[in-house]
Amino acid sequence: MKNDADPLRWETLPQRLHDFAAERDWQPFHAPKNLASALIVEAGELLEHFQWLTEDQSRALAQPGPAKDAVAAEMADVLLYLVQLASALEVDLLDAAARKMVVNAAKYPVEKARGRADRASEL
């Protein structure tokens, strides 16, 4: 496995995660179902940091400090499981995101959606 101090790049992240799991013999546990479940667990842990906060308090998490660091760690867990799931299912996340953005642009045209959240699902 590459040195953990090597800069992390999007292109090498799936392989580094694969190598990390392989070194620990975790592949038997990394079925897509298990990765999806772990992803949701981590997303729930991320959400815990926002539970009971006001909108302003949640925006304050952007300020440097222990709270932001804790949120960043949970976000990283979500990302890592998502990348592993994409790798297991052979999904190109950037391509899937690009295609989804085209769908969203058609579904939510600027002239109908600008500044509106109340009827976004109807657009």
PDB file of C-alpha atoms in Angstrom:
ATOM      1  CA  MET A   1       0.000   0.000   0.000  1.00  0.00           C
ATOM      2  CA  LYS A   2       1.150   3.521  -0.642  1.00  0.00           C
ATOM      3  CA  ASN A   3       2.508   5.492   2.235  1.00  0.00           C
ATOM      4  CA  ASP A   4      -0.320   7.081   4.221  1.00  0.00           C
ATOM      5  CA  ALA A   5       1.595  10.363   3.976  1.00  0.00           C
ATOM      6  CA  ASP A   6       1.279  10.363   0.158  1.00  0.00           C
ATOM      7  CA  PRO A   7      -1.208  12.961  -1.052  1.00  0.00           C
ATOM      8  CA  LEU A   8      -4.642  11.491  -1.575  1.00  0.00           C
ATOM      9  CA  ARG A   9      -5.984  11.845  -5.109  1.00  0.00           C
ATOM     10  CA  TRP A  10      -9.445  11.073  -6.417  1.00  0.00           C
ATOM     11  CA  GLU A  11      -7.940   8.790  -9.068  1.00  0.00           C
ATOM     12  CA  THR A  12      -6.098   6.635  -6.546  1.00  0.00           C
ATOM     13  CA  LEU A  13      -8.625   6.643  -3.695  1.00  0.00           C
ATOM     14  CA  PRO A  14     -10.493   3.448  -4.713  1.00  0.00           C
ATOM     15  CA  GLN A  15      -7.239   1.481  -4.996  1.00  0.00           C
ATOM     16  CA  ARG A  16      -5.921   2.824  -1.707  1.00  0.00           C
ATOM     17  CA  LEU A  17      -9.166   1.805   0.002  1.00  0.00           C
ATOM     18  CA  HIS A  18      -8.983  -1.619  -1.655  1.00  0.00           C
ATOM     19  CA  ASP A  19      -5.379  -2.051  -0.487  1.00  0.00           C
ATOM     20  CA  PHE A  20      -6.258  -0.927   3.039  1.00  0.00           C
ATOM     21  CA  ALA A  21      -9.058  -3.494   3.258  1.00  0.00           C
ATOM     22  CA  ALA A  22      -6.954  -6.231   1.632  1.00  0.00           C
ATOM     23  CA  GLU A  23      -4.149  -5.774   4.161  1.00  0.00           C
ATOM     24  CA  ARG A  24      -6.700  -6.450   6.892  1.00  0.00           C
ATOM     25  CA  ASP A  25      -8.480  -9.272   5.028  1.00  0.00           C
ATOM     26  CA  TRP A  26     -11.752  -7.320   5.112  1.00  0.00           C
ATOM     27  CA  GLN A  27     -12.871  -8.085   1.540  1.00  0.00           C
ATOM     28  CA  PRO A  28     -15.311 -10.817   2.681  1.00  0.00           C
ATOM     29  CA  PHE A  29     -17.177  -8.152   4.670  1.00  0.00           C
ATOM     30  CA  HIS A  30     -17.274  -5.569   1.870  1.00  0.00           C
ATOM     31  CA  ALA A  31     -20.247  -6.846  -0.103  1.00  0.00           C
ATOM     32  CA  PRO A  32     -22.218  -3.970  -1.672  1.00  0.00           C
ATOM     33  CA  LYS A  33     -25.059  -4.531   0.830  1.00  0.00           C
ATOM     34  CA  ASN A  34     -22.675  -4.187   3.757  1.00  0.00           C
ATOM     35  CA  LEU A  35     -20.993  -1.105   2.296  1.00  0.00           C
ATOM     36  CA  ALA A  36     -24.383   0.540   1.706  1.00  0.00           C
ATOM     37  CA  SER A  37     -25.398  -0.245   5.281  1.00  0.00           C
ATOM     38  CA  ALA A  38     -22.151   1.160   6.657  1.00  0.00           C
ATOM     39  CA  LEU A  39     -22.618   4.271   4.529  1.00  0.00           C
ATOM     40  CA  ILE A  40     -26.030   4.896   6.091  1.00  0.00           C
ATOM     41  CA  VAL A  41     -24.676   4.332   9.600  1.00  0.00           C
ATOM     42  CA  GLU A  42     -21.942   6.895   8.977  1.00  0.00           C
ATOM     43  CA  ALA A  43     -24.451   9.333   7.461  1.00  0.00           C
ATOM     44  CA  GLY A  44     -26.474   8.979  10.661  1.00  0.00           C
ATOM     45  CA  GLU A  45     -23.385   9.738  12.724  1.00  0.00           C
ATOM     46  CA  LEU A  46     -22.857  12.841  10.592  1.00  0.00           C
ATOM     47  CA  LEU A  47     -26.449  13.895  11.167  1.00  0.00           C
ATOM     48  CA  GLU A  48     -26.003  13.594  14.937  1.00  0.00           C
ATOM     49  CA  HIS A  49     -23.737  16.639  14.842  1.00  0.00           C
ATOM     50  CA  PHE A  50     -26.603  18.712  13.443  1.00  0.00           C
ATOM     51  CA  GLN A  51     -29.414  17.340  15.577  1.00  0.00           C
ATOM     52  CA  TRP A  52     -31.071  20.047  17.638  1.00  0.00           C
ATOM     53  CA  LEU A  53     -29.021  22.872  16.114  1.00  0.00           C
ATOM     54  CA  THR A  54     -30.656  25.935  14.678  1.00  0.00           C
ATOM     55  CA  GLU A  55     -29.855  26.827  11.092  1.00  0.00           C
ATOM     56  CA  ASP A  56     -27.450  29.510  12.309  1.00  0.00           C
ATOM     57  CA  GLN A  57     -25.730  27.096  14.687  1.00  0.00           C
ATOM     58  CA  SER A  58     -25.322  24.568  11.878  1.00  0.00           C
ATOM     59  CA  ARG A  59     -23.740  27.251   9.680  1.00  0.00           C
ATOM     60  CA  ALA A  60     -21.335  28.057  12.527  1.00  0.00           C
ATOM     61  CA  LEU A  61     -19.834  24.574  12.117  1.00  0.00           C
ATOM     62  CA  ALA A  62     -17.903  26.049   9.192  1.00  0.00           C
ATOM     63  CA  GLN A  63     -15.676  27.848  11.703  1.00  0.00           C
ATOM     64  CA  PRO A  64     -12.383  26.139  12.582  1.00  0.00           C
ATOM     65  CA  GLY A  65     -12.427  24.109  15.766  1.00  0.00           C
ATOM     66  CA  PRO A  66     -13.182  20.725  17.314  1.00  0.00           C
ATOM     67  CA  ALA A  67     -16.823  20.676  16.157  1.00  0.00           C
ATOM     68  CA  LYS A  68     -15.831  21.258  12.535  1.00  0.00           C
ATOM     69  CA  ASP A  69     -13.094  18.625  12.825  1.00  0.00           C
ATOM     70  CA  ALA A  70     -15.610  16.079  14.145  1.00  0.00           C
ATOM     71  CA  VAL A  71     -18.036  16.840  11.305  1.00  0.00           C
ATOM     72  CA  ALA A  72     -15.214  16.586   8.776  1.00  0.00           C
ATOM     73  CA  ALA A  73     -14.254  13.154  10.138  1.00  0.00           C
ATOM     74  CA  GLU A  74     -17.821  11.904   9.731  1.00  0.00           C
ATOM     75  CA  MET A  75     -18.008  13.375   6.233  1.00  0.00           C
ATOM     76  CA  ALA A  76     -14.804  11.510   5.394  1.00  0.00           C
ATOM     77  CA  ASP A  77     -16.327   8.252   6.641  1.00  0.00           C
ATOM     78  CA  VAL A  78     -19.351   8.801   4.392  1.00  0.00           C
ATOM     79  CA  LEU A  79     -17.112   9.565   1.412  1.00  0.00           C
ATOM     80  CA  LEU A  80     -14.888   6.550   1.986  1.00  0.00           C
ATOM     81  CA  TYR A  81     -17.805   4.124   2.173  1.00  0.00           C
ATOM     82  CA  LEU A  82     -19.419   5.725  -0.879  1.00  0.00           C
ATOM     83  CA  VAL A  83     -16.204   5.342  -2.874  1.00  0.00           C
ATOM     84  CA  GLN A  84     -15.879   1.716  -1.774  1.00  0.00           C
ATOM     85  CA  LEU A  85     -19.492   1.034  -2.766  1.00  0.00           C
ATOM     86  CA  ALA A  86     -18.977   2.672  -6.144  1.00  0.00           C
ATOM     87  CA  SER A  87     -15.864   0.587  -6.677  1.00  0.00           C
ATOM     88  CA  ALA A  88     -17.662  -2.628  -5.725  1.00  0.00           C
ATOM     89  CA  LEU A  89     -20.479  -1.858  -8.178  1.00  0.00           C
ATOM     90  CA  GLU A  90     -18.148  -0.433 -10.849  1.00  0.00           C
ATOM     91  CA  VAL A  91     -19.856   2.968 -10.823  1.00  0.00           C
ATOM     92  CA  ASP A  92     -17.914   6.014 -11.995  1.00  0.00           C
ATOM     93  CA  LEU A  93     -19.090   8.515  -9.385  1.00  0.00           C
ATOM     94  CA  LEU A  94     -18.021  11.609 -11.316  1.00  0.00           C
ATOM     95  CA  ASP A  95     -19.815  10.380 -14.446  1.00  0.00           C
ATOM     96  CA  ALA A  96     -22.916   9.477 -12.420  1.00  0.00           C
ATOM     97  CA  ALA A  97     -22.852  12.913 -10.761  1.00  0.00           C
ATOM     98  CA  ALA A  98     -22.504  14.668 -14.119  1.00  0.00           C
ATOM     99  CA  ARG A  99     -25.467  12.731 -15.538  1.00  0.00           C
ATOM    100  CA  LYS A 100     -27.543  13.449 -12.419  1.00  0.00           C
ATOM    101  CA  MET A 101     -26.800  17.177 -12.671  1.00  0.00           C
ATOM    102  CA  VAL A 102     -28.164  17.168 -16.244  1.00  0.00           C
ATOM    103  CA  VAL A 103     -31.328  15.421 -15.017  1.00  0.00           C
ATOM    104  CA  ASN A 104     -31.695  17.905 -12.131  1.00  0.00           C
ATOM    105  CA  ALA A 105     -31.228  20.896 -14.451  1.00  0.00           C
ATOM    106  CA  ALA A 106     -34.084  19.643 -16.617  1.00  0.00           C
ATOM    107  CA  LYS A 107     -36.256  18.785 -13.622  1.00  0.00           C
ATOM    108  CA  TYR A 108     -35.648  22.109 -11.845  1.00  0.00           C
ATOM    109  CA  PRO A 109     -35.339  24.831 -14.513  1.00  0.00           C
ATOM    110  CA  VAL A 110     -34.006  28.119 -13.160  1.00  0.00           C
ATOM    111  CA  GLU A 111     -37.089  30.093 -14.136  1.00  0.00           C
ATOM    112  CA  LYS A 112     -39.335  27.809 -12.061  1.00  0.00           C
ATOM    113  CA  ALA A 113     -37.025  26.859  -9.211  1.00  0.00           C
ATOM    114  CA  ARG A 114     -35.028  29.983  -8.336  1.00  0.00           C
ATOM    115  CA  GLY A 115     -35.336  30.711  -4.626  1.00  0.00           C
ATOM    116  CA  ARG A 116     -38.055  28.083  -4.099  1.00  0.00           C
ATOM    117  CA  ALA A 117     -37.923  25.029  -1.890  1.00  0.00           C
ATOM    118  CA  ASP A 118     -41.655  24.760  -1.235  1.00  0.00           C
ATOM    119  CA  ARG A 119     -42.561  22.985  -4.471  1.00  0.00           C
ATOM    120  CA  ALA A 120     -39.214  21.616  -5.640  1.00  0.00           C
ATOM    121  CA  SER A 121     -40.596  18.096  -5.872  1.00  0.00           C
ATOM    122  CA  GLU A 122     -43.395  19.313  -8.179  1.00  0.00           C
ATOM    123  CA  LEU A 123     -41.092  20.934 -10.719  1.00  0.00           C
TER     124      LEU A 123
END
